[in-house]
PDB file of C-alpha atoms in Angstrom:
ATOM      1  CA  MET O 246      15.582  -7.893   4.113  1.00  0.00           C
ATOM      2  CA  LEU O 247      15.079  -8.255   0.374  1.00  0.00           C
ATOM      3  CA  PRO O 248      18.141  -9.285  -1.655  1.00  0.00           C
ATOM      4  CA  GLU O 249      20.422  -6.643  -3.102  1.00  0.00           C
ATOM      5  CA  VAL O 250      20.899  -6.867  -6.862  1.00  0.00           C
ATOM      6  CA  SER O 251      24.267  -6.073  -8.413  1.00  0.00           C
ATOM      7  CA  ALA O 252      25.011  -5.114 -12.003  1.00  0.00           C
ATOM      8  CA  GLY O 253      26.665  -8.480 -12.620  1.00  0.00           C
ATOM      9  CA  THR O 254      23.713 -10.570 -11.469  1.00  0.00           C
ATOM     10  CA  LYS O 255      22.923 -13.540 -13.710  1.00  0.00           C
ATOM     11  CA  ARG O 256      19.973 -13.163 -16.088  1.00  0.00           C
ATOM     12  CA  GLU O 257      16.931 -15.069 -14.809  1.00  0.00           C
ATOM     13  CA  PRO O 258      13.742 -16.201 -16.555  1.00  0.00           C
ATOM     14  CA  LEU O 259      10.576 -15.312 -14.696  1.00  0.00           C
ATOM     15  CA  GLN O 260       9.199 -18.189 -12.621  1.00  0.00           C
ATOM     16  CA  ILE O 261       6.455 -16.362 -10.706  1.00  0.00           C
ATOM     17  CA  ILE O 262       4.136 -13.669 -12.048  1.00  0.00           C
ATOM     18  CA  GLY O 263       2.449 -11.608  -9.365  1.00  0.00           C
ATOM     19  CA  ALA O 264      -0.986 -10.484 -10.550  1.00  0.00           C
ATOM     20  CA  GLY O 265      -2.138  -9.083  -7.213  1.00  0.00           C
ATOM     21  CA  LEU O 266      -2.727  -5.359  -6.835  1.00  0.00           C
ATOM     22  CA  GLY O 267      -0.780  -3.285  -4.356  1.00  0.00           C
ATOM     23  CA  ARG O 268      -2.110  -3.321  -0.767  1.00  0.00           C
ATOM     24  CA  THR O 269      -2.858  -7.051  -0.953  1.00  0.00           C
ATOM     25  CA  GLY O 270       0.110  -8.154   1.132  1.00  0.00           C
ATOM     26  CA  THR O 271       2.684  -7.876  -1.637  1.00  0.00           C
ATOM     27  CA  SER O 272       5.434  -6.655   0.705  1.00  0.00           C
ATOM     28  CA  SER O 273       4.885  -9.695   2.932  1.00  0.00           C
ATOM     29  CA  MET O 274       4.806 -11.881  -0.162  1.00  0.00           C
ATOM     30  CA  ALA O 275       8.148 -10.438  -1.279  1.00  0.00           C
ATOM     31  CA  MET O 276       9.662 -11.409   2.065  1.00  0.00           C
ATOM     32  CA  ALA O 277       8.136 -14.888   1.855  1.00  0.00           C
ATOM     33  CA  LEU O 278       9.400 -15.519  -1.674  1.00  0.00           C
ATOM     34  CA  THR O 279      12.848 -14.305  -0.683  1.00  0.00           C
ATOM     35  CA  ARG O 280      12.766 -16.790   2.199  1.00  0.00           C
ATOM     36  CA  LEU O 281      11.914 -19.513  -0.335  1.00  0.00           C
ATOM     37  CA  GLY O 282      14.898 -18.627  -2.512  1.00  0.00           C
ATOM     38  CA  TYR O 283      13.318 -16.377  -5.141  1.00  0.00           C
ATOM     39  CA  ARG O 284      14.331 -12.874  -6.145  1.00  0.00           C
ATOM     40  CA  PRO O 285      11.102 -10.824  -6.234  1.00  0.00           C
ATOM     41  CA  TYR O 286      10.742  -7.617  -8.223  1.00  0.00           C
ATOM     42  CA  HIS O 287       8.581  -5.321  -6.108  1.00  0.00           C
ATOM     43  CA  TRP O 288       7.720  -1.605  -6.265  1.00  0.00           C
ATOM     44  CA  VAL O 289      10.737  -0.720  -4.104  1.00  0.00           C
ATOM     45  CA  GLU O 290      13.177  -2.661  -6.271  1.00  0.00           C
ATOM     46  CA  GLY O 291      11.769  -1.496  -9.593  1.00  0.00           C
ATOM     47  CA  MET O 292      11.218   2.174  -8.889  1.00  0.00           C
ATOM     48  CA  MET O 293      13.794   2.973  -6.219  1.00  0.00           C
ATOM     49  CA  GLN O 294      16.723   0.560  -6.547  1.00  0.00           C
ATOM     50  CA  MET O 295      16.715  -0.185 -10.280  1.00  0.00           C
ATOM     51  CA  GLY O 296      15.398   3.128 -11.615  1.00  0.00           C
ATOM     52  CA  HIS O 297      12.850   1.545 -13.949  1.00  0.00           C
ATOM     53  CA  THR O 298      10.325   4.365 -13.554  1.00  0.00           C
ATOM     54  CA  GLY O 299      10.894   5.745 -17.042  1.00  0.00           C
ATOM     55  CA  LEU O 300      10.588   2.300 -18.639  1.00  0.00           C
ATOM     56  CA  TRP O 301       7.220   1.692 -17.026  1.00  0.00           C
ATOM     57  CA  ALA O 302       6.057   5.225 -17.859  1.00  0.00           C
ATOM     58  CA  ARG O 303       6.672   4.551 -21.564  1.00  0.00           C
ATOM     59  CA  TRP O 304       4.569   1.391 -21.310  1.00  0.00           C
ATOM     60  CA  TYR O 305       1.714   3.223 -19.585  1.00  0.00           C
ATOM     61  CA  ASP O 306       1.821   6.026 -22.162  1.00  0.00           C
ATOM     62  CA  ALA O 307       1.548   3.532 -25.022  1.00  0.00           C
ATOM     63  CA  MET O 308      -1.268   1.633 -23.311  1.00  0.00           C
ATOM     64  CA  HIS O 309      -3.255   4.813 -22.730  1.00  0.00           C
ATOM     65  CA  SER O 310      -2.865   5.943 -26.345  1.00  0.00           C
ATOM     66  CA  GLY O 311      -3.870   2.556 -27.759  1.00  0.00           C
ATOM     67  CA  ASP O 312      -0.472   2.081 -29.405  1.00  0.00           C
ATOM     68  CA  GLU O 313      -0.218  -1.717 -29.297  1.00  0.00           C
ATOM     69  CA  ALA O 314       3.136  -1.851 -31.091  1.00  0.00           C
ATOM     70  CA  GLY O 315       4.562   0.808 -28.797  1.00  0.00           C
ATOM     71  CA  ALA O 316       3.210  -0.961 -25.726  1.00  0.00           C
ATOM     72  CA  ASP O 317       4.732  -4.273 -26.844  1.00  0.00           C
ATOM     73  CA  ALA O 318       8.100  -2.636 -27.469  1.00  0.00           C
ATOM     74  CA  ALA O 319       8.025  -0.827 -24.130  1.00  0.00           C
ATOM     75  CA  PHE O 320       7.074  -4.031 -22.332  1.00  0.00           C
ATOM     76  CA  GLN O 321       9.881  -5.979 -24.000  1.00  0.00           C
ATOM     77  CA  THR O 322      12.334  -3.341 -22.799  1.00  0.00           C
ATOM     78  CA  VAL O 323      11.207  -3.355 -19.175  1.00  0.00           C
ATOM     79  CA  ALA O 324      10.832  -7.154 -19.074  1.00  0.00           C
ATOM     80  CA  GLU O 325      14.374  -7.569 -20.365  1.00  0.00           C
ATOM     81  CA  ALA O 326      15.631  -5.076 -17.777  1.00  0.00           C
ATOM     82  CA  ILE O 327      13.960  -7.135 -15.038  1.00  0.00           C
ATOM     83  CA  ALA O 328      15.502 -10.366 -16.326  1.00  0.00           C
ATOM     84  CA  GLN O 329      18.957  -8.825 -16.755  1.00  0.00           C
ATOM     85  CA  SER O 330      18.783  -7.582 -13.166  1.00  0.00           C
ATOM     86  CA  GLY O 331      18.408 -11.144 -11.897  1.00  0.00           C
ATOM     87  CA  PHE O 332      14.792 -11.090 -10.718  1.00  0.00           C
ATOM     88  CA  ASN O 333      12.713 -14.244 -11.222  1.00  0.00           C
ATOM     89  CA  ALA O 334       9.417 -13.142  -9.672  1.00  0.00           C
ATOM     90  CA  THR O 335       7.266 -10.020  -9.991  1.00  0.00           C
ATOM     91  CA  LEU O 336       4.889  -8.488  -7.451  1.00  0.00           C
ATOM     92  CA  ASP O 337       2.846  -5.336  -6.855  1.00  0.00           C
ATOM     93  CA  PHE O 338       2.403  -2.285  -9.074  1.00  0.00           C
ATOM     94  CA  PRO O 339       3.302  -1.631 -11.806  1.00  0.00           C
ATOM     95  CA  ALA O 340       4.301  -5.157 -12.860  1.00  0.00           C
ATOM     96  CA  CYS O 341       0.931  -6.657 -11.892  1.00  0.00           C
ATOM     97  CA  MET O 342      -0.751  -4.505 -14.549  1.00  0.00           C
ATOM     98  CA  ALA O 343       1.210  -6.372 -17.242  1.00  0.00           C
ATOM     99  CA  PHE O 344       0.614  -9.902 -15.947  1.00  0.00           C
ATOM    100  CA  GLU O 345      -0.872 -11.072 -19.258  1.00  0.00           C
ATOM    101  CA  SER O 346       2.160  -9.849 -21.202  1.00  0.00           C
ATOM    102  CA  PHE O 347       4.454 -11.625 -18.751  1.00  0.00           C
ATOM    103  CA  MET O 348       2.407 -14.809 -19.249  1.00  0.00           C
ATOM    104  CA  LYS O 349       2.975 -14.643 -23.003  1.00  0.00           C
ATOM    105  CA  MET O 350       6.699 -14.109 -22.537  1.00  0.00           C
ATOM    106  CA  TYR O 351       7.037 -16.798 -19.853  1.00  0.00           C
ATOM    107  CA  PRO O 352       4.390 -19.471 -20.559  1.00  0.00           C
ATOM    108  CA  ASN O 353       5.839 -21.820 -17.929  1.00  0.00           C
ATOM    109  CA  ALA O 354       5.672 -19.285 -15.106  1.00  0.00           C
ATOM    110  CA  LYS O 355       3.090 -19.643 -12.351  1.00  0.00           C
ATOM    111  CA  VAL O 356       0.755 -16.804 -11.384  1.00  0.00           C
ATOM    112  CA  LEU O 357       0.132 -15.559  -7.842  1.00  0.00           C
ATOM    113  CA  LEU O 358      -3.019 -13.534  -7.272  1.00  0.00           C
ATOM    114  CA  SER O 359      -2.786 -11.948  -3.830  1.00  0.00           C
ATOM    115  CA  VAL O 360      -6.113 -10.581  -2.623  1.00  0.00           C
ATOM    116  CA  ARG O 361      -7.753  -9.044   0.425  1.00  0.00           C
ATOM    117  CA  SER O 362     -10.613 -10.762   2.221  1.00  0.00           C
ATOM    118  CA  SER O 363     -13.022  -8.450   0.391  1.00  0.00           C
ATOM    119  CA  GLY O 364     -13.127  -5.447  -1.888  1.00  0.00           C
ATOM    120  CA  GLN O 365     -14.211  -3.404   1.100  1.00  0.00           C
ATOM    121  CA  ALA O 366     -11.097  -4.398   3.057  1.00  0.00           C
ATOM    122  CA  TRP O 367      -8.862  -3.474   0.119  1.00  0.00           C
ATOM    123  CA  ALA O 368     -10.581  -0.123  -0.377  1.00  0.00           C
ATOM    124  CA  ALA O 369     -10.109   0.700   3.304  1.00  0.00           C
ATOM    125  CA  SER O 370      -6.405  -0.155   3.077  1.00  0.00           C
ATOM    126  CA  VAL O 371      -5.928   2.032   0.003  1.00  0.00           C
ATOM    127  CA  LEU O 372      -7.865   4.965   1.456  1.00  0.00           C
ATOM    128  CA  ASN O 373      -5.919   4.756   4.709  1.00  0.00           C
ATOM    129  CA  GLY O 374      -2.546   4.637   2.981  1.00  0.00           C
ATOM    130  CA  VAL O 375      -1.195   5.064  -0.519  1.00  0.00           C
ATOM    131  CA  ILE O 376      -4.119   7.095  -1.867  1.00  0.00           C
ATOM    132  CA  ASP O 377      -2.414  10.178  -0.403  1.00  0.00           C
ATOM    133  CA  LEU O 378       0.520   9.670  -2.758  1.00  0.00           C
ATOM    134  CA  SER O 379      -1.901   9.461  -5.696  1.00  0.00           C
ATOM    135  CA  TRP O 380      -3.431  12.743  -4.564  1.00  0.00           C
ATOM    136  CA  ALA O 381      -0.043  14.466  -4.312  1.00  0.00           C
ATOM    137  CA  ALA O 382       0.985  13.171  -7.751  1.00  0.00           C
ATOM    138  CA  GLN O 383      -1.752  15.252  -9.383  1.00  0.00           C
ATOM    139  CA  PHE O 384      -0.112  18.544  -8.419  1.00  0.00           C
ATOM    140  CA  GLY O 385       2.528  20.608 -10.182  1.00  0.00           C
ATOM    141  CA  PHE O 386       5.451  19.441  -8.067  1.00  0.00           C
ATOM    142  CA  PHE O 387       5.452  16.163 -10.007  1.00  0.00           C
ATOM    143  CA  GLY O 388       5.915  18.022 -13.291  1.00  0.00           C
ATOM    144  CA  LEU O 389       9.184  19.728 -12.411  1.00  0.00           C
ATOM    145  CA  THR O 390      11.550  17.082 -13.829  1.00  0.00           C
ATOM    146  CA  GLN O 391      11.259  14.207 -16.286  1.00  0.00           C
ATOM    147  CA  ARG O 392      11.860  11.668 -13.538  1.00  0.00           C
ATOM    148  CA  LEU O 393       9.038  13.114 -11.449  1.00  0.00           C
ATOM    149  CA  ARG O 394       6.768  13.202 -14.492  1.00  0.00           C
ATOM    150  CA  ASP O 395       7.545   9.538 -15.104  1.00  0.00           C
ATOM    151  CA  LEU O 396       6.808   8.764 -11.460  1.00  0.00           C
ATOM    152  CA  ARG O 397       3.472  10.561 -11.752  1.00  0.00           C
ATOM    153  CA  THR O 398       2.654   8.486 -14.840  1.00  0.00           C
ATOM    154  CA  VAL O 399       3.441   5.271 -12.973  1.00  0.00           C
ATOM    155  CA  ILE O 400       1.483   6.293  -9.861  1.00  0.00           C
ATOM    156  CA  LEU O 401      -1.632   7.377 -11.761  1.00  0.00           C
ATOM    157  CA  GLY O 402      -1.252   5.287 -14.915  1.00  0.00           C
ATOM    158  CA  GLY O 403      -3.032   2.254 -13.531  1.00  0.00           C
ATOM    159  CA  TRP O 404      -6.293   4.103 -12.902  1.00  0.00           C
ATOM    160  CA  PRO O 405      -7.676   3.966 -16.475  1.00  0.00           C
ATOM    161  CA  LEU O 406      -6.499   0.365 -16.894  1.00  0.00           C
ATOM    162  CA  LEU O 407      -8.399  -0.585 -13.729  1.00  0.00           C
ATOM    163  CA  GLY O 408     -11.605   1.034 -14.906  1.00  0.00           C
ATOM    164  CA  ILE O 409     -11.432   4.059 -12.611  1.00  0.00           C
ATOM    165  CA  PRO O 410     -13.387   6.837 -14.365  1.00  0.00           C
ATOM    166  CA  PRO O 411     -11.738  10.170 -15.275  1.00  0.00           C
ATOM    167  CA  MET O 412     -11.742  12.652 -12.419  1.00  0.00           C
ATOM    168  CA  GLY O 413     -11.038  16.313 -11.895  1.00  0.00           C
ATOM    169  CA  PRO O 414      -7.747  17.674 -10.525  1.00  0.00           C
ATOM    170  CA  GLY O 415      -7.299  16.675  -6.908  1.00  0.00           C
ATOM    171  CA  ASP O 416     -10.190  14.194  -6.987  1.00  0.00           C
ATOM    172  CA  LEU O 417      -9.734  10.604  -5.829  1.00  0.00           C
ATOM    173  CA  PRO O 418     -11.771   7.398  -6.216  1.00  0.00           C
ATOM    174  CA  ASP O 419     -14.043   6.649  -3.273  1.00  0.00           C
ATOM    175  CA  GLY O 420     -14.684   3.414  -1.398  1.00  0.00           C
ATOM    176  CA  PRO O 421     -17.341   1.894  -3.689  1.00  0.00           C
ATOM    177  CA  ILE O 422     -15.203   2.513  -6.788  1.00  0.00           C
ATOM    178  CA  LEU O 423     -12.167   0.906  -5.165  1.00  0.00           C
ATOM    179  CA  GLU O 424     -14.176  -2.070  -3.919  1.00  0.00           C
ATOM    180  CA  LYS O 425     -15.275  -2.732  -7.487  1.00  0.00           C
ATOM    181  CA  VAL O 426     -11.698  -2.366  -8.757  1.00  0.00           C
ATOM    182  CA  HIS O 427     -10.457  -5.092  -6.390  1.00  0.00           C
ATOM    183  CA  ASP O 428     -13.238  -7.546  -7.181  1.00  0.00           C
ATOM    184  CA  ASP O 429     -13.251  -6.904 -10.940  1.00  0.00           C
ATOM    185  CA  TRP O 430      -9.478  -7.331 -11.108  1.00  0.00           C
ATOM    186  CA  ALA O 431      -9.619 -10.657  -9.272  1.00  0.00           C
ATOM    187  CA  ARG O 432     -12.273 -11.909 -11.696  1.00  0.00           C
ATOM    188  CA  ARG O 433     -10.209 -10.758 -14.669  1.00  0.00           C
ATOM    189  CA  VAL O 434      -7.100 -12.618 -13.493  1.00  0.00           C
ATOM    190  CA  LYS O 435      -9.074 -15.791 -12.786  1.00  0.00           C
ATOM    191  CA  ARG O 436     -10.524 -15.696 -16.305  1.00  0.00           C
ATOM    192  CA  ALA O 437      -7.119 -15.140 -17.919  1.00  0.00           C
ATOM    193  CA  VAL O 438      -5.028 -17.723 -16.052  1.00  0.00           C
ATOM    194  CA  PRO O 439      -5.485 -21.507 -16.316  1.00  0.00           C
ATOM    195  CA  LYS O 440      -6.523 -22.929 -12.934  1.00  0.00           C
ATOM    196  CA  GLU O 441      -3.517 -25.227 -12.699  1.00  0.00           C
ATOM    197  CA  LYS O 442      -1.153 -22.236 -12.978  1.00  0.00           C
ATOM    198  CA  LEU O 443      -2.956 -19.913 -10.555  1.00  0.00           C
ATOM    199  CA  LEU O 444      -2.874 -19.532  -6.781  1.00  0.00           C
ATOM    200  CA  VAL O 445      -5.331 -17.119  -5.184  1.00  0.00           C
ATOM    201  CA  PHE O 446      -3.640 -16.178  -1.933  1.00  0.00           C
ATOM    202  CA  GLU O 447      -4.358 -14.238   1.248  1.00  0.00           C
ATOM    203  CA  ALA O 448      -1.597 -13.533   3.749  1.00  0.00           C
ATOM    204  CA  LYS O 449      -3.514 -15.442   6.438  1.00  0.00           C
ATOM    205  CA  ASP O 450      -3.104 -18.632   4.363  1.00  0.00           C
ATOM    206  CA  GLY O 451       0.543 -18.875   5.418  1.00  0.00           C
ATOM    207  CA  TYR O 452       3.414 -20.762   3.835  1.00  0.00           C
ATOM    208  CA  GLY O 453       1.565 -24.065   3.312  1.00  0.00           C
ATOM    209  CA  PRO O 454      -0.463 -23.310   0.170  1.00  0.00           C
ATOM    210  CA  LEU O 455       2.409 -21.266  -1.253  1.00  0.00           C
ATOM    211  CA  CYS O 456       4.914 -24.097  -0.834  1.00  0.00           C
ATOM    212  CA  ARG O 457       2.559 -26.664  -2.346  1.00  0.00           C
ATOM    213  CA  PHE O 458       1.874 -24.395  -5.320  1.00  0.00           C
ATOM    214  CA  LEU O 459       5.600 -23.898  -5.910  1.00  0.00           C
ATOM    215  CA  ASP O 460       6.358 -27.637  -5.503  1.00  0.00           C
ATOM    216  CA  ILE O 461       8.385 -27.088  -2.335  1.00  0.00           C
ATOM    217  CA  SER O 462       8.416 -30.144  -0.091  1.00  0.00           C
ATOM    218  CA  ASP O 463       7.034 -30.096   3.444  1.00  0.00           C
ATOM    219  CA  ALA O 464      10.560 -30.648   4.724  1.00  0.00           C
ATOM    220  CA  ASP O 465      11.793 -27.496   2.985  1.00  0.00           C
ATOM    221  CA  CYS O 466       8.728 -25.372   3.694  1.00  0.00           C
ATOM    222  CA  PRO O 467       9.452 -22.817   6.463  1.00  0.00           C
ATOM    223  CA  LYS O 468       7.994 -23.651   9.860  1.00  0.00           C
ATOM    224  CA  GLU O 469       8.084 -20.085  11.157  1.00  0.00           C
ATOM    225  CA  PRO O 470       5.064 -17.776  10.849  1.00  0.00           C
ATOM    226  CA  TYR O 471       4.418 -16.191   7.489  1.00  0.00           C
ATOM    227  CA  PRO O 472       5.993 -12.691   7.387  1.00  0.00           C
ATOM    228  CA  HIS O 473       3.773  -9.750   8.167  1.00  0.00           C
ATOM    229  CA  MET O 474       5.115  -6.430   6.975  1.00  0.00           C
ATOM    230  CA  ASN O 475       3.717  -3.500   8.903  1.00  0.00           C
ATOM    231  CA  ALA O 476       1.448  -1.875   6.325  1.00  0.00           C
ATOM    232  CA  ASN O 477       0.879   1.054   8.651  1.00  0.00           C
ATOM    233  CA  VAL O 478       4.534   2.042   8.274  1.00  0.00           C
ATOM    234  CA  ASP O 479       4.180   2.195   4.477  1.00  0.00           C
ATOM    235  CA  SER O 480       0.961   4.174   4.893  1.00  0.00           C
ATOM    236  CA  TRP O 481       2.647   6.619   7.243  1.00  0.00           C
ATOM    237  CA  TRP O 482       5.454   7.314   4.778  1.00  0.00           C
ATOM    238  CA  ALA O 483       3.009   7.700   1.870  1.00  0.00           C
ATOM    239  CA  ARG O 484       0.965  10.202   3.857  1.00  0.00           C
ATOM    240  CA  ARG O 485       4.027  12.153   4.979  1.00  0.00           C
ATOM    241  CA  PHE O 486       5.403  12.310   1.430  1.00  0.00           C
ATOM    242  CA  GLY O 487       2.094  13.492   0.032  1.00  0.00           C
ATOM    243  CA  TRP O 488       1.751  16.129   2.731  1.00  0.00           C
ATOM    244  CA  PHE O 489       5.353  17.297   2.328  1.00  0.00           C
ATOM    245  CA  ALA O 490       5.100  17.497  -1.475  1.00  0.00           C
ATOM    246  CA  VAL O 491       1.996  19.652  -1.433  1.00  0.00           C
ATOM    247  CA  THR O 492       2.496  21.803   1.667  1.00  0.00           C
ATOM    248  CA  CYS O 493       6.262  22.329   1.467  1.00  0.00           C
ATOM    249  CA  TRP O 494       7.837  21.575  -1.896  1.00  0.00           C
ATOM    250  CA  ILE O 495       5.157  23.100  -4.093  1.00  0.00           C
ATOM    251  CA  PRO O 496       4.943  26.430  -2.211  1.00  0.00           C
ATOM    252  CA  ASN O 497       8.724  26.631  -2.006  1.00  0.00           C
ATOM    253  CA  THR O 498       8.987  25.946  -5.730  1.00  0.00           C
ATOM    254  CA  MET O 499       6.450  28.670  -6.454  1.00  0.00           C
ATOM    255  CA  ILE O 500       8.460  31.077  -4.320  1.00  0.00           C
ATOM    256  CA  LEU O 501      11.641  30.252  -6.239  1.00  0.00           C
ATOM    257  CA  LEU O 502       9.882  30.693  -9.579  1.00  0.00           C
ATOM    258  CA  CYS O 503       8.275  33.982  -8.572  1.00  0.00           C
ATOM    259  CA  ALA O 504      11.346  35.447  -6.875  1.00  0.00           C
ATOM    260  CA  PRO O 505      13.020  36.752 -10.098  1.00  0.00           C
ATOM    261  CA  PHE O 506       9.811  38.491 -11.189  1.00  0.00           C
ATOM    262  CA  TYR O 507       9.425  40.046  -7.760  1.00  0.00           C
ATOM    263  CA  CYS O 508      13.012  41.298  -7.826  1.00  0.00           C
ATOM    264  CA  CYS O 509      12.489  42.856 -11.280  1.00  0.00           C
ATOM    265  CA  TRP O 510       9.308  44.534 -10.077  1.00  0.00           C
ATOM    266  CA  ARG O 511      11.123  45.952  -7.029  1.00  0.00           C
ATOM    267  CA  CYS O 512      13.990  47.238  -9.170  1.00  0.00           C
ATOM    268  CA  ARG O 513      11.609  49.007 -11.541  1.00  0.00           C
ATOM    269  CA  ARG O 514       9.813  50.650  -8.640  1.00  0.00           C
ATOM    270  CA  LYS O 515      13.121  51.895  -7.248  1.00  0.00           C
ATOM    271  CA  GLN O 516      14.127  53.247 -10.667  1.00  0.00           C
ATOM    272  CA  LYS O 517      10.838  55.086 -11.011  1.00  0.00           C
ATOM    273  CA  ALA O 518      11.144  56.464  -7.488  1.00  0.00           C
ATOM    274  CA  ALA O 519      14.646  57.731  -8.265  1.00  0.00           C
TER     275      ALA O 519
END
């Protein structure tokens, strides 16, 4: 279990910056860092528990429009919210997209780049899982409320920043595009981070390299197997949510929106018939 965060949690400076993309073992990494005494800020904590969706959406909007001042201000806001909530490590989307900004704010923090064994392996994981949520986010259901619009921005906002070309409604990146995204991102992080502050990590590496990188002694390094979160469970929920949003919520919403017009039409027909 990841730690619960209360409103009175002590403010923490960031010690670990996660630069790895989603689907690179970030859920397992969150469990491992928690085991080592850190408080990781992951997708679940940021979007679901803390309600930071709107903060990240403002940052994405500014980045997409080229508004550097707006992006800096939005980042400062979300970074302060993370610190005030007591987190001292970041992982996964959307925080990984801002790893360079976190480095500027916390120059003493170390950077973790979680990767898959290959771009092909990462692409397969994305296509078999969370891509369905990206597909669902393109439809009208996600425009019904401001919170859903913000969530859509966060879900799809990373695409342009990762070099994914513009696509038509309902279109998704294919395997070759995603393979390139994974490999290009890894190269970008390696160029941006000094070698002494960077650990390139695969889940199969286990606790050893992680403990050494974080200056944790062999005596204090866990002896149990490195955690392995069941990615298939996350994929199943992403698929079910995408399917439910498109096949159930959207049609039902359309019915509710059209119902008043239908009732008016029926009333007019009855009046004419009378």
